[in-house]
């Protein structure tokens, strides 16, 4: 069997023109050699597999070739003038001292000796310090090229002595083009979608992309298909994300749950699905504007599917979906039931698209005639909410807005409409299955505002009319009840109302409520801070208790318990004073014996 050479070594660039995705750096280095402006200390930094070591070797060879005097053999690589040092295994002071000793000698052939130190961030602190002087003032024939993936670990004094080149991640399109060229040279037929999957999996590292490509060729032979790529690389198919989005847009929770279960049965975990769906929503959002479609790093076929699905999604719901996916991503690792965490996020997104159109197309029901207060409240709604809705529908710009600005305008219009609708809701729908008192209705109506919307109509007129129609307090129910029944209802109602507020729940259940003779419930609290906590929900609690007891004369008092702080005696004088208070004869004994306290 012949020795197999992996593509990363077989097709390693040998000239600057072969380097992929680093045109700005290669062009700068070529001009520096041509114009004799090359620094004696260079630092190549960037992520793995982007060409740092490759460019260092090409540069080391090009320096001597360009400055060679006489007839040059095209195959001459000046290997005797190039020295490579792996700082990961040669990171001590002694290794740097040996390097410094070699630097003093001039090259036997050519003009320069080039020292390539790879993974230079692995050098010890002492080795860095020993290298400083030589790096700052090297001999005229020495050039140092340092390469690292972690620039932040190199001490500032080294950085200041080097000319720094930042290598960037290689774009997906560049990698696909390079892989297509290699596939043609190897006689391999590869689908464009499969190469895009390889490029995305490599995450900007061309060496990783070549290794993955070799693996796929070994798996599927001379024909690499998209199906083989996602199966061998354990990647979830795009089709699942498109199907999931369709189900979410339809508000189909059952279908979404079944699809997620299918993903889990195929061996993928929920975290991968969440991150993939978030990326899918991001791509849909990018398709909302023609100028941002180019940000999609997918094949043309997949890009066309995104463009077809994007018009069905509103930017506002896409943002809410991204927020839900982000929250799920953060909570996933800490969750004890990770599957439920993902399912809840999916159900939230389905609920966003649960359209209430069924109620709109249903047969019209007979409405009761409106009372005078309801008519006045309806007038308020016509002057506030409807203009906001009409304005939001009519304000269509002549030119397409940018995505971010359009989303912001949609959010603002929706928030204004929701605020106005929430304030007016109790006024225009007073008919409820459960009775509510005028005080509770007024509290909901006001919401801390005196004006609603842009019409400038005061709700106080509607409230005034409602107060005139308010029932007489003497006509409200006043059923009798015992203290035992009151405590039982209190416990049940408090647990329901304050289930998610443990601090308030603890304050209301620590001391049992007492029933006074004038139908007043007395709850003793430990301090003023508990009174402040209860202040916001006090009216809601007493209204609920009144309804449960069917007695609207019940009142609630919350006195604060008096806390007597007993001062403890610590010093001898304090102990003596305390003893004298308990037994005054002790003072006479001290005076008669002429005793002094030991302070």
PDB file of C-alpha atoms in Angstrom, residues 174-463:
ATOM      1  CA  UNK A 174     -13.534  30.925  -0.218  1.00  0.00           C
ATOM      2  CA  UNK A 175     -13.342  27.480   1.355  1.00  0.00           C
ATOM      3  CA  UNK A 176     -16.066  26.091  -0.934  1.00  0.00           C
ATOM      4  CA  UNK A 177     -14.210  27.403  -3.978  1.00  0.00           C
ATOM      5  CA  UNK A 178     -10.916  25.875  -2.770  1.00  0.00           C
ATOM      6  CA  UNK A 179     -12.536  22.517  -1.941  1.00  0.00           C
ATOM      7  CA  UNK A 180     -14.202  22.437  -5.372  1.00  0.00           C
ATOM      8  CA  UNK A 181     -10.795  22.907  -7.006  1.00  0.00           C
ATOM      9  CA  UNK A 182      -9.251  20.098  -4.941  1.00  0.00           C
ATOM     10  CA  UNK A 183     -12.198  17.790  -5.691  1.00  0.00           C
ATOM     11  CA  UNK A 184     -11.634  18.309  -9.418  1.00  0.00           C
ATOM     12  CA  UNK A 185      -7.920  17.519  -9.072  1.00  0.00           C
ATOM     13  CA  UNK A 186      -8.710  14.337  -7.114  1.00  0.00           C
ATOM     14  CA  UNK A 187     -11.453  13.257  -9.534  1.00  0.00           C
ATOM     15  CA  UNK A 188     -14.155  13.504  -6.867  1.00  0.00           C
ATOM     16  CA  UNK A 189     -17.710  14.613  -7.656  1.00  0.00           C
ATOM     17  CA  UNK A 190     -19.007  16.714  -4.755  1.00  0.00           C
ATOM     18  CA  UNK A 191     -22.361  18.461  -4.396  1.00  0.00           C
ATOM     19  CA  UNK A 192     -22.245  22.178  -3.644  1.00  0.00           C
ATOM     20  CA  UNK A 193     -24.479  21.722  -0.555  1.00  0.00           C
ATOM     21  CA  UNK A 194     -22.090  19.067   0.801  1.00  0.00           C
ATOM     22  CA  UNK A 195     -19.087  21.379   0.434  1.00  0.00           C
ATOM     23  CA  UNK A 196     -21.007  24.159   2.191  1.00  0.00           C
ATOM     24  CA  UNK A 197     -21.672  21.794   5.109  1.00  0.00           C
ATOM     25  CA  UNK A 198     -17.936  20.976   5.270  1.00  0.00           C
ATOM     26  CA  UNK A 199     -16.995  24.677   5.195  1.00  0.00           C
ATOM     27  CA  UNK A 200     -19.489  25.567   7.950  1.00  0.00           C
ATOM     28  CA  UNK A 201     -18.335  22.643  10.097  1.00  0.00           C
ATOM     29  CA  UNK A 202     -14.688  23.820   9.756  1.00  0.00           C
ATOM     30  CA  UNK A 203     -15.572  27.174  11.398  1.00  0.00           C
ATOM     31  CA  UNK A 204     -13.120  29.260   9.365  1.00  0.00           C
ATOM     32  CA  UNK A 205     -10.158  26.826   9.491  1.00  0.00           C
ATOM     33  CA  UNK A 206      -9.142  25.565   6.042  1.00  0.00           C
ATOM     34  CA  UNK A 207      -6.973  22.791   7.477  1.00  0.00           C
ATOM     35  CA  UNK A 208     -10.009  21.422   9.342  1.00  0.00           C
ATOM     36  CA  UNK A 209     -12.080  21.670   6.136  1.00  0.00           C
ATOM     37  CA  UNK A 210      -9.493  19.598   4.233  1.00  0.00           C
ATOM     38  CA  UNK A 211      -9.425  16.969   6.997  1.00  0.00           C
ATOM     39  CA  UNK A 212     -13.236  16.728   6.938  1.00  0.00           C
ATOM     40  CA  UNK A 213     -13.184  16.504   3.139  1.00  0.00           C
ATOM     41  CA  UNK A 214     -10.744  13.564   3.290  1.00  0.00           C
ATOM     42  CA  UNK A 215     -13.021  11.845   5.800  1.00  0.00           C
ATOM     43  CA  UNK A 216     -16.051  12.256   3.532  1.00  0.00           C
ATOM     44  CA  UNK A 217     -14.170  10.938   0.493  1.00  0.00           C
ATOM     45  CA  UNK A 218     -13.101   7.895   2.517  1.00  0.00           C
ATOM     46  CA  UNK A 219     -16.728   7.351   3.607  1.00  0.00           C
ATOM     47  CA  UNK A 220     -18.573   7.860   0.312  1.00  0.00           C
ATOM     48  CA  UNK A 221     -15.945   7.228  -2.369  1.00  0.00           C
ATOM     49  CA  UNK A 222     -15.613   9.493  -5.382  1.00  0.00           C
ATOM     50  CA  UNK A 223     -19.147  10.904  -5.058  1.00  0.00           C
ATOM     51  CA  UNK A 224     -19.783  13.167  -2.057  1.00  0.00           C
ATOM     52  CA  UNK A 225     -23.469  13.997  -1.562  1.00  0.00           C
ATOM     53  CA  UNK A 226     -25.239  16.306   0.877  1.00  0.00           C
ATOM     54  CA  UNK A 227     -26.947  13.343   2.530  1.00  0.00           C
ATOM     55  CA  UNK A 228     -23.608  11.568   3.099  1.00  0.00           C
ATOM     56  CA  UNK A 229     -22.118  14.778   4.534  1.00  0.00           C
ATOM     57  CA  UNK A 230     -24.796  15.383   7.175  1.00  0.00           C
ATOM     58  CA  UNK A 231     -24.872  11.687   8.086  1.00  0.00           C
ATOM     59  CA  UNK A 232     -21.119  11.301   8.476  1.00  0.00           C
ATOM     60  CA  UNK A 233     -20.569  14.645  10.225  1.00  0.00           C
ATOM     61  CA  UNK A 234     -23.557  14.194  12.544  1.00  0.00           C
ATOM     62  CA  UNK A 235     -25.186  17.458  11.462  1.00  0.00           C
ATOM     63  CA  UNK A 236     -28.909  18.148  11.617  1.00  0.00           C
ATOM     64  CA  UNK A 237     -30.438  18.669   8.186  1.00  0.00           C
ATOM     65  CA  UNK A 238     -31.671  22.153   7.212  1.00  0.00           C
ATOM     66  CA  UNK A 239     -34.999  20.549   6.382  1.00  0.00           C
ATOM     67  CA  UNK A 240     -35.754  20.037  10.085  1.00  0.00           C
ATOM     68  CA  UNK A 241     -35.417  23.760  10.785  1.00  0.00           C
ATOM     69  CA  UNK A 242     -37.647  24.689   7.850  1.00  0.00           C
ATOM     70  CA  UNK A 243     -40.268  22.167   8.991  1.00  0.00           C
ATOM     71  CA  UNK A 244     -40.048  23.397  12.591  1.00  0.00           C
ATOM     72  CA  UNK A 245     -40.534  26.999  11.453  1.00  0.00           C
ATOM     73  CA  UNK A 246     -43.572  26.033   9.358  1.00  0.00           C
ATOM     74  CA  UNK A 247     -45.165  24.289  12.360  1.00  0.00           C
ATOM     75  CA  UNK A 248     -44.418  27.259  14.644  1.00  0.00           C
ATOM     76  CA  UNK A 249     -45.968  29.673  12.130  1.00  0.00           C
ATOM     77  CA  UNK A 250     -49.105  27.513  12.126  1.00  0.00           C
ATOM     78  CA  UNK A 251     -49.155  27.449  15.929  1.00  0.00           C
ATOM     79  CA  UNK A 252     -49.057  23.633  15.805  1.00  0.00           C
ATOM     80  CA  UNK A 253     -47.694  22.646  19.232  1.00  0.00           C
ATOM     81  CA  UNK A 254     -48.390  18.929  18.765  1.00  0.00           C
ATOM     82  CA  UNK A 255     -46.561  18.784  15.430  1.00  0.00           C
ATOM     83  CA  UNK A 256     -43.630  20.748  16.874  1.00  0.00           C
ATOM     84  CA  UNK A 257     -43.337  18.351  19.810  1.00  0.00           C
ATOM     85  CA  UNK A 258     -43.360  15.341  17.478  1.00  0.00           C
ATOM     86  CA  UNK A 259     -40.696  16.921  15.273  1.00  0.00           C
ATOM     87  CA  UNK A 260     -38.467  17.636  18.286  1.00  0.00           C
ATOM     88  CA  UNK A 261     -38.929  14.044  19.447  1.00  0.00           C
ATOM     89  CA  UNK A 262     -37.838  12.855  15.987  1.00  0.00           C
ATOM     90  CA  UNK A 263     -34.678  14.971  16.297  1.00  0.00           C
ATOM     91  CA  UNK A 264     -33.881  13.394  19.678  1.00  0.00           C
ATOM     92  CA  UNK A 265     -34.490   9.879  18.352  1.00  0.00           C
ATOM     93  CA  UNK A 266     -31.905  10.513  15.631  1.00  0.00           C
ATOM     94  CA  UNK A 267     -29.272  11.005  18.343  1.00  0.00           C
ATOM     95  CA  UNK A 268     -29.070  14.809  18.463  1.00  0.00           C
ATOM     96  CA  UNK A 269     -29.387  16.637  21.766  1.00  0.00           C
ATOM     97  CA  UNK A 270     -31.740  19.513  22.452  1.00  0.00           C
ATOM     98  CA  UNK A 271     -28.933  22.051  22.721  1.00  0.00           C
ATOM     99  CA  UNK A 272     -27.875  21.484  19.107  1.00  0.00           C
ATOM    100  CA  UNK A 273     -31.483  21.883  17.969  1.00  0.00           C
ATOM    101  CA  UNK A 274     -31.924  25.127  19.931  1.00  0.00           C
ATOM    102  CA  UNK A 275     -28.734  26.684  18.537  1.00  0.00           C
ATOM    103  CA  UNK A 276     -29.571  25.547  15.017  1.00  0.00           C
ATOM    104  CA  UNK A 277     -33.110  26.950  15.216  1.00  0.00           C
ATOM    105  CA  UNK A 278     -31.755  30.253  16.543  1.00  0.00           C
ATOM    106  CA  UNK A 279     -29.370  30.461  13.563  1.00  0.00           C
ATOM    107  CA  UNK A 280     -32.311  29.640  11.289  1.00  0.00           C
ATOM    108  CA  UNK A 281     -34.362  32.539  12.736  1.00  0.00           C
ATOM    109  CA  UNK A 282     -31.361  34.826  12.326  1.00  0.00           C
ATOM    110  CA  UNK A 283     -31.076  33.887   8.644  1.00  0.00           C
ATOM    111  CA  UNK A 284     -34.806  34.504   8.139  1.00  0.00           C
ATOM    112  CA  UNK A 285     -34.392  37.933   9.710  1.00  0.00           C
ATOM    113  CA  UNK A 286     -31.470  38.707   7.382  1.00  0.00           C
ATOM    114  CA  UNK A 287     -33.699  37.877   4.396  1.00  0.00           C
ATOM    115  CA  UNK A 288     -36.071  40.692   5.352  1.00  0.00           C
ATOM    116  CA  UNK A 289     -33.769  43.199   3.676  1.00  0.00           C
ATOM    117  CA  UNK A 290     -32.164  42.719   0.266  1.00  0.00           C
ATOM    118  CA  UNK A 291     -28.898  44.267   1.486  1.00  0.00           C
ATOM    119  CA  UNK A 292     -28.433  41.673   4.271  1.00  0.00           C
ATOM    120  CA  UNK A 293     -29.167  38.536   2.220  1.00  0.00           C
ATOM    121  CA  UNK A 294     -25.448  38.329   1.429  1.00  0.00           C
ATOM    122  CA  UNK A 295     -24.786  37.594   5.115  1.00  0.00           C
ATOM    123  CA  UNK A 296     -26.245  34.087   4.660  1.00  0.00           C
ATOM    124  CA  UNK A 297     -23.346  31.612   4.431  1.00  0.00           C
ATOM    125  CA  UNK A 298     -25.327  28.851   2.726  1.00  0.00           C
ATOM    126  CA  UNK A 299     -25.619  27.407  -0.749  1.00  0.00           C
ATOM    127  CA  UNK A 300     -27.824  29.055  -3.365  1.00  0.00           C
ATOM    128  CA  UNK A 301     -30.432  26.304  -3.086  1.00  0.00           C
ATOM    129  CA  UNK A 302     -30.795  26.741   0.676  1.00  0.00           C
ATOM    130  CA  UNK A 303     -30.710  30.525   0.295  1.00  0.00           C
ATOM    131  CA  UNK A 304     -33.682  30.329  -2.060  1.00  0.00           C
ATOM    132  CA  UNK A 305     -35.647  28.360   0.547  1.00  0.00           C
ATOM    133  CA  UNK A 306     -34.895  31.059   3.112  1.00  0.00           C
ATOM    134  CA  UNK A 307     -36.149  33.741   0.723  1.00  0.00           C
ATOM    135  CA  UNK A 308     -39.378  31.787   0.206  1.00  0.00           C
ATOM    136  CA  UNK A 309     -40.063  31.248   3.918  1.00  0.00           C
ATOM    137  CA  UNK A 310     -39.011  34.692   5.159  1.00  0.00           C
ATOM    138  CA  UNK A 311     -42.091  36.684   3.937  1.00  0.00           C
ATOM    139  CA  UNK A 312     -44.335  34.511   6.127  1.00  0.00           C
ATOM    140  CA  UNK A 313     -42.495  35.553   9.306  1.00  0.00           C
ATOM    141  CA  UNK A 314     -42.931  38.940  10.958  1.00  0.00           C
ATOM    142  CA  UNK A 315     -39.727  40.624  12.218  1.00  0.00           C
ATOM    143  CA  UNK A 316     -41.291  41.116  15.661  1.00  0.00           C
ATOM    144  CA  UNK A 317     -42.051  37.398  16.101  1.00  0.00           C
ATOM    145  CA  UNK A 318     -38.607  36.460  14.805  1.00  0.00           C
ATOM    146  CA  UNK A 319     -37.046  38.685  17.469  1.00  0.00           C
ATOM    147  CA  UNK A 320     -39.249  37.128  20.144  1.00  0.00           C
ATOM    148  CA  UNK A 321     -38.261  33.678  18.889  1.00  0.00           C
ATOM    149  CA  UNK A 322     -34.566  34.588  19.032  1.00  0.00           C
ATOM    150  CA  UNK A 323     -35.045  35.868  22.585  1.00  0.00           C
ATOM    151  CA  UNK A 324     -36.781  32.604  23.591  1.00  0.00           C
ATOM    152  CA  UNK A 325     -34.008  30.518  21.992  1.00  0.00           C
ATOM    153  CA  UNK A 326     -31.332  32.605  23.724  1.00  0.00           C
ATOM    154  CA  UNK A 327     -32.998  32.159  27.132  1.00  0.00           C
ATOM    155  CA  UNK A 328     -33.273  28.420  26.500  1.00  0.00           C
ATOM    156  CA  UNK A 329     -29.592  28.263  25.512  1.00  0.00           C
ATOM    157  CA  UNK A 330     -28.563  29.979  28.759  1.00  0.00           C
ATOM    158  CA  UNK A 331     -30.801  27.801  30.958  1.00  0.00           C
ATOM    159  CA  UNK A 332     -30.113  24.490  29.200  1.00  0.00           C
ATOM    160  CA  UNK A 333     -26.956  23.359  31.022  1.00  0.00           C
ATOM    161  CA  UNK A 334     -28.277  24.268  34.481  1.00  0.00           C
ATOM    162  CA  UNK A 335     -31.678  22.635  33.890  1.00  0.00           C
ATOM    163  CA  UNK A 336     -32.431  19.269  35.493  1.00  0.00           C
ATOM    164  CA  UNK A 337     -35.034  18.491  32.815  1.00  0.00           C
ATOM    165  CA  UNK A 338     -33.321  19.698  29.657  1.00  0.00           C
ATOM    166  CA  UNK A 339     -35.900  18.287  27.282  1.00  0.00           C
ATOM    167  CA  UNK A 340     -38.696  20.162  29.035  1.00  0.00           C
ATOM    168  CA  UNK A 341     -36.663  23.385  28.830  1.00  0.00           C
ATOM    169  CA  UNK A 342     -36.493  23.115  25.038  1.00  0.00           C
ATOM    170  CA  UNK A 343     -40.135  22.066  24.728  1.00  0.00           C
ATOM    171  CA  UNK A 344     -41.268  25.079  26.761  1.00  0.00           C
ATOM    172  CA  UNK A 345     -39.313  27.408  24.450  1.00  0.00           C
ATOM    173  CA  UNK A 346     -40.924  25.791  21.392  1.00  0.00           C
ATOM    174  CA  UNK A 347     -44.409  26.058  22.939  1.00  0.00           C
ATOM    175  CA  UNK A 348     -43.840  29.741  23.711  1.00  0.00           C
ATOM    176  CA  UNK A 349     -43.037  30.393  20.061  1.00  0.00           C
ATOM    177  CA  UNK A 350     -46.060  28.399  18.915  1.00  0.00           C
ATOM    178  CA  UNK A 351     -48.234  30.449  21.273  1.00  0.00           C
ATOM    179  CA  UNK A 352     -47.012  33.649  19.578  1.00  0.00           C
ATOM    180  CA  UNK A 353     -48.554  32.456  16.314  1.00  0.00           C
ATOM    181  CA  UNK A 354     -51.774  31.014  17.779  1.00  0.00           C
ATOM    182  CA  UNK A 355     -54.047  33.208  15.671  1.00  0.00           C
ATOM    183  CA  UNK A 356     -57.468  33.998  17.132  1.00  0.00           C
ATOM    184  CA  UNK A 357     -59.019  34.089  13.643  1.00  0.00           C
ATOM    185  CA  UNK A 358     -61.563  31.431  14.660  1.00  0.00           C
ATOM    186  CA  UNK A 359     -63.355  33.899  16.840  1.00  0.00           C
ATOM    187  CA  UNK A 360     -63.476  36.434  14.000  1.00  0.00           C
ATOM    188  CA  UNK A 361     -65.123  34.111  11.500  1.00  0.00           C
ATOM    189  CA  UNK A 362     -67.582  32.593  13.962  1.00  0.00           C
ATOM    190  CA  UNK A 363     -71.270  33.382  13.714  1.00  0.00           C
ATOM    191  CA  UNK A 364     -72.064  36.795  15.197  1.00  0.00           C
ATOM    192  CA  UNK A 365     -73.631  36.689  18.638  1.00  0.00           C
ATOM    193  CA  UNK A 366     -76.329  38.984  19.911  1.00  0.00           C
ATOM    194  CA  UNK A 367     -74.873  41.715  22.049  1.00  0.00           C
ATOM    195  CA  UNK A 368     -76.579  43.184  25.064  1.00  0.00           C
ATOM    196  CA  UNK A 369     -77.455  46.875  24.803  1.00  0.00           C
ATOM    197  CA  UNK A 370     -74.683  49.025  26.248  1.00  0.00           C
ATOM    198  CA  UNK A 371     -75.289  51.023  29.386  1.00  0.00           C
ATOM    199  CA  UNK A 372     -74.440  54.718  29.510  1.00  0.00           C
ATOM    200  CA  UNK A 373     -71.005  54.177  31.188  1.00  0.00           C
ATOM    201  CA  UNK A 374     -70.121  51.528  28.585  1.00  0.00           C
ATOM    202  CA  UNK A 375     -71.096  53.865  25.758  1.00  0.00           C
ATOM    203  CA  UNK A 376     -68.875  56.590  27.196  1.00  0.00           C
ATOM    204  CA  UNK A 377     -65.992  54.133  27.544  1.00  0.00           C
ATOM    205  CA  UNK A 378     -66.534  53.086  23.919  1.00  0.00           C
ATOM    206  CA  UNK A 379     -66.219  56.718  22.877  1.00  0.00           C
ATOM    207  CA  UNK A 380     -62.881  56.865  24.708  1.00  0.00           C
ATOM    208  CA  UNK A 381     -61.716  53.781  22.833  1.00  0.00           C
ATOM    209  CA  UNK A 382     -62.727  55.247  19.471  1.00  0.00           C
ATOM    210  CA  UNK A 383     -60.727  58.386  20.228  1.00  0.00           C
ATOM    211  CA  UNK A 384     -57.591  56.543  21.420  1.00  0.00           C
ATOM    212  CA  UNK A 385     -57.050  52.965  20.272  1.00  0.00           C
ATOM    213  CA  UNK A 386     -58.586  53.113  16.788  1.00  0.00           C
ATOM    214  CA  UNK A 387     -56.485  56.085  15.571  1.00  0.00           C
ATOM    215  CA  UNK A 388     -53.340  54.237  16.684  1.00  0.00           C
ATOM    216  CA  UNK A 389     -54.334  51.103  14.746  1.00  0.00           C
ATOM    217  CA  UNK A 390     -55.359  53.050  11.624  1.00  0.00           C
ATOM    218  CA  UNK A 391     -52.154  55.092  11.721  1.00  0.00           C
ATOM    219  CA  UNK A 392     -50.037  51.912  12.031  1.00  0.00           C
ATOM    220  CA  UNK A 393     -51.808  50.382   9.003  1.00  0.00           C
ATOM    221  CA  UNK A 394     -51.767  53.494   6.798  1.00  0.00           C
ATOM    222  CA  UNK A 395     -48.166  54.575   7.470  1.00  0.00           C
ATOM    223  CA  UNK A 396     -46.573  52.414   4.736  1.00  0.00           C
ATOM    224  CA  UNK A 397     -43.248  53.944   3.578  1.00  0.00           C
ATOM    225  CA  UNK A 398     -42.642  54.504  -0.125  1.00  0.00           C
ATOM    226  CA  UNK A 399     -39.186  52.911   0.153  1.00  0.00           C
ATOM    227  CA  UNK A 400     -38.378  49.712   2.080  1.00  0.00           C
ATOM    228  CA  UNK A 401     -37.157  50.498   5.575  1.00  0.00           C
ATOM    229  CA  UNK A 402     -34.016  48.911   7.013  1.00  0.00           C
ATOM    230  CA  UNK A 403     -34.719  45.793   9.051  1.00  0.00           C
ATOM    231  CA  UNK A 404     -33.712  47.257  12.433  1.00  0.00           C
ATOM    232  CA  UNK A 405     -35.767  50.464  11.953  1.00  0.00           C
ATOM    233  CA  UNK A 406     -38.830  48.548  10.728  1.00  0.00           C
ATOM    234  CA  UNK A 407     -38.746  46.212  13.738  1.00  0.00           C
ATOM    235  CA  UNK A 408     -38.424  49.146  16.133  1.00  0.00           C
ATOM    236  CA  UNK A 409     -41.452  50.900  14.589  1.00  0.00           C
ATOM    237  CA  UNK A 410     -43.544  47.705  14.724  1.00  0.00           C
ATOM    238  CA  UNK A 411     -42.677  47.146  18.373  1.00  0.00           C
ATOM    239  CA  UNK A 412     -43.560  50.758  19.296  1.00  0.00           C
ATOM    240  CA  UNK A 413     -46.942  50.636  17.544  1.00  0.00           C
ATOM    241  CA  UNK A 414     -47.851  47.312  19.124  1.00  0.00           C
ATOM    242  CA  UNK A 415     -46.839  48.477  22.613  1.00  0.00           C
ATOM    243  CA  UNK A 416     -48.933  51.673  22.335  1.00  0.00           C
ATOM    244  CA  UNK A 417     -51.961  49.693  21.180  1.00  0.00           C
ATOM    245  CA  UNK A 418     -51.581  47.076  23.914  1.00  0.00           C
ATOM    246  CA  UNK A 419     -51.279  49.735  26.640  1.00  0.00           C
ATOM    247  CA  UNK A 420     -54.411  51.533  25.474  1.00  0.00           C
ATOM    248  CA  UNK A 421     -56.360  48.283  25.123  1.00  0.00           C
ATOM    249  CA  UNK A 422     -55.344  47.014  28.582  1.00  0.00           C
ATOM    250  CA  UNK A 423     -56.477  50.251  30.225  1.00  0.00           C
ATOM    251  CA  UNK A 424     -59.857  50.264  28.499  1.00  0.00           C
ATOM    252  CA  UNK A 425     -60.576  46.540  28.783  1.00  0.00           C
ATOM    253  CA  UNK A 426     -62.441  46.630  32.136  1.00  0.00           C
ATOM    254  CA  UNK A 427     -64.513  49.621  30.988  1.00  0.00           C
ATOM    255  CA  UNK A 428     -65.796  48.122  27.759  1.00  0.00           C
ATOM    256  CA  UNK A 429     -66.284  44.587  29.144  1.00  0.00           C
ATOM    257  CA  UNK A 430     -67.840  44.916  32.591  1.00  0.00           C
ATOM    258  CA  UNK A 431     -69.988  41.764  32.109  1.00  0.00           C
ATOM    259  CA  UNK A 432     -67.992  38.965  33.762  1.00  0.00           C
ATOM    260  CA  UNK A 433     -68.918  35.665  35.284  1.00  0.00           C
ATOM    261  CA  UNK A 434     -67.379  36.715  38.596  1.00  0.00           C
ATOM    262  CA  UNK A 435     -68.632  39.949  40.203  1.00  0.00           C
ATOM    263  CA  UNK A 436     -66.120  42.748  40.769  1.00  0.00           C
ATOM    264  CA  UNK A 437     -66.478  45.724  43.023  1.00  0.00           C
ATOM    265  CA  UNK A 438     -66.276  49.322  41.777  1.00  0.00           C
ATOM    266  CA  UNK A 439     -63.034  49.869  43.708  1.00  0.00           C
ATOM    267  CA  UNK A 440     -61.284  47.000  41.918  1.00  0.00           C
ATOM    268  CA  UNK A 441     -62.623  48.136  38.530  1.00  0.00           C
ATOM    269  CA  UNK A 442     -61.466  51.696  39.113  1.00  0.00           C
ATOM    270  CA  UNK A 443     -57.989  50.505  40.110  1.00  0.00           C
ATOM    271  CA  UNK A 444     -57.672  48.500  36.889  1.00  0.00           C
ATOM    272  CA  UNK A 445     -59.021  51.364  34.779  1.00  0.00           C
ATOM    273  CA  UNK A 446     -56.700  54.056  36.083  1.00  0.00           C
ATOM    274  CA  UNK A 447     -53.346  52.174  35.825  1.00  0.00           C
ATOM    275  CA  UNK A 448     -51.632  55.301  37.096  1.00  0.00           C
ATOM    276  CA  UNK A 449     -52.590  57.358  34.020  1.00  0.00           C
ATOM    277  CA  UNK A 450     -55.025  60.190  33.416  1.00  0.00           C
ATOM    278  CA  UNK A 451     -54.761  60.287  29.617  1.00  0.00           C
ATOM    279  CA  UNK A 452     -54.766  57.493  27.037  1.00  0.00           C
ATOM    280  CA  UNK A 453     -53.383  57.453  23.497  1.00  0.00           C
ATOM    281  CA  UNK A 454     -53.080  60.545  21.365  1.00  0.00           C
ATOM    282  CA  UNK A 455     -56.688  61.731  21.486  1.00  0.00           C
ATOM    283  CA  UNK A 456     -56.264  63.458  24.877  1.00  0.00           C
ATOM    284  CA  UNK A 457     -59.664  62.207  26.180  1.00  0.00           C
ATOM    285  CA  UNK A 458     -59.810  61.780  29.965  1.00  0.00           C
ATOM    286  CA  UNK A 459     -60.967  58.476  31.403  1.00  0.00           C
ATOM    287  CA  UNK A 460     -62.172  60.402  34.464  1.00  0.00           C
ATOM    288  CA  UNK A 461     -65.454  61.085  32.616  1.00  0.00           C
ATOM    289  CA  UNK A 462     -66.067  57.353  32.205  1.00  0.00           C
ATOM    290  CA  UNK A 463     -65.089  56.721  35.842  1.00  0.00           C
TER     291      UNK A 463
END
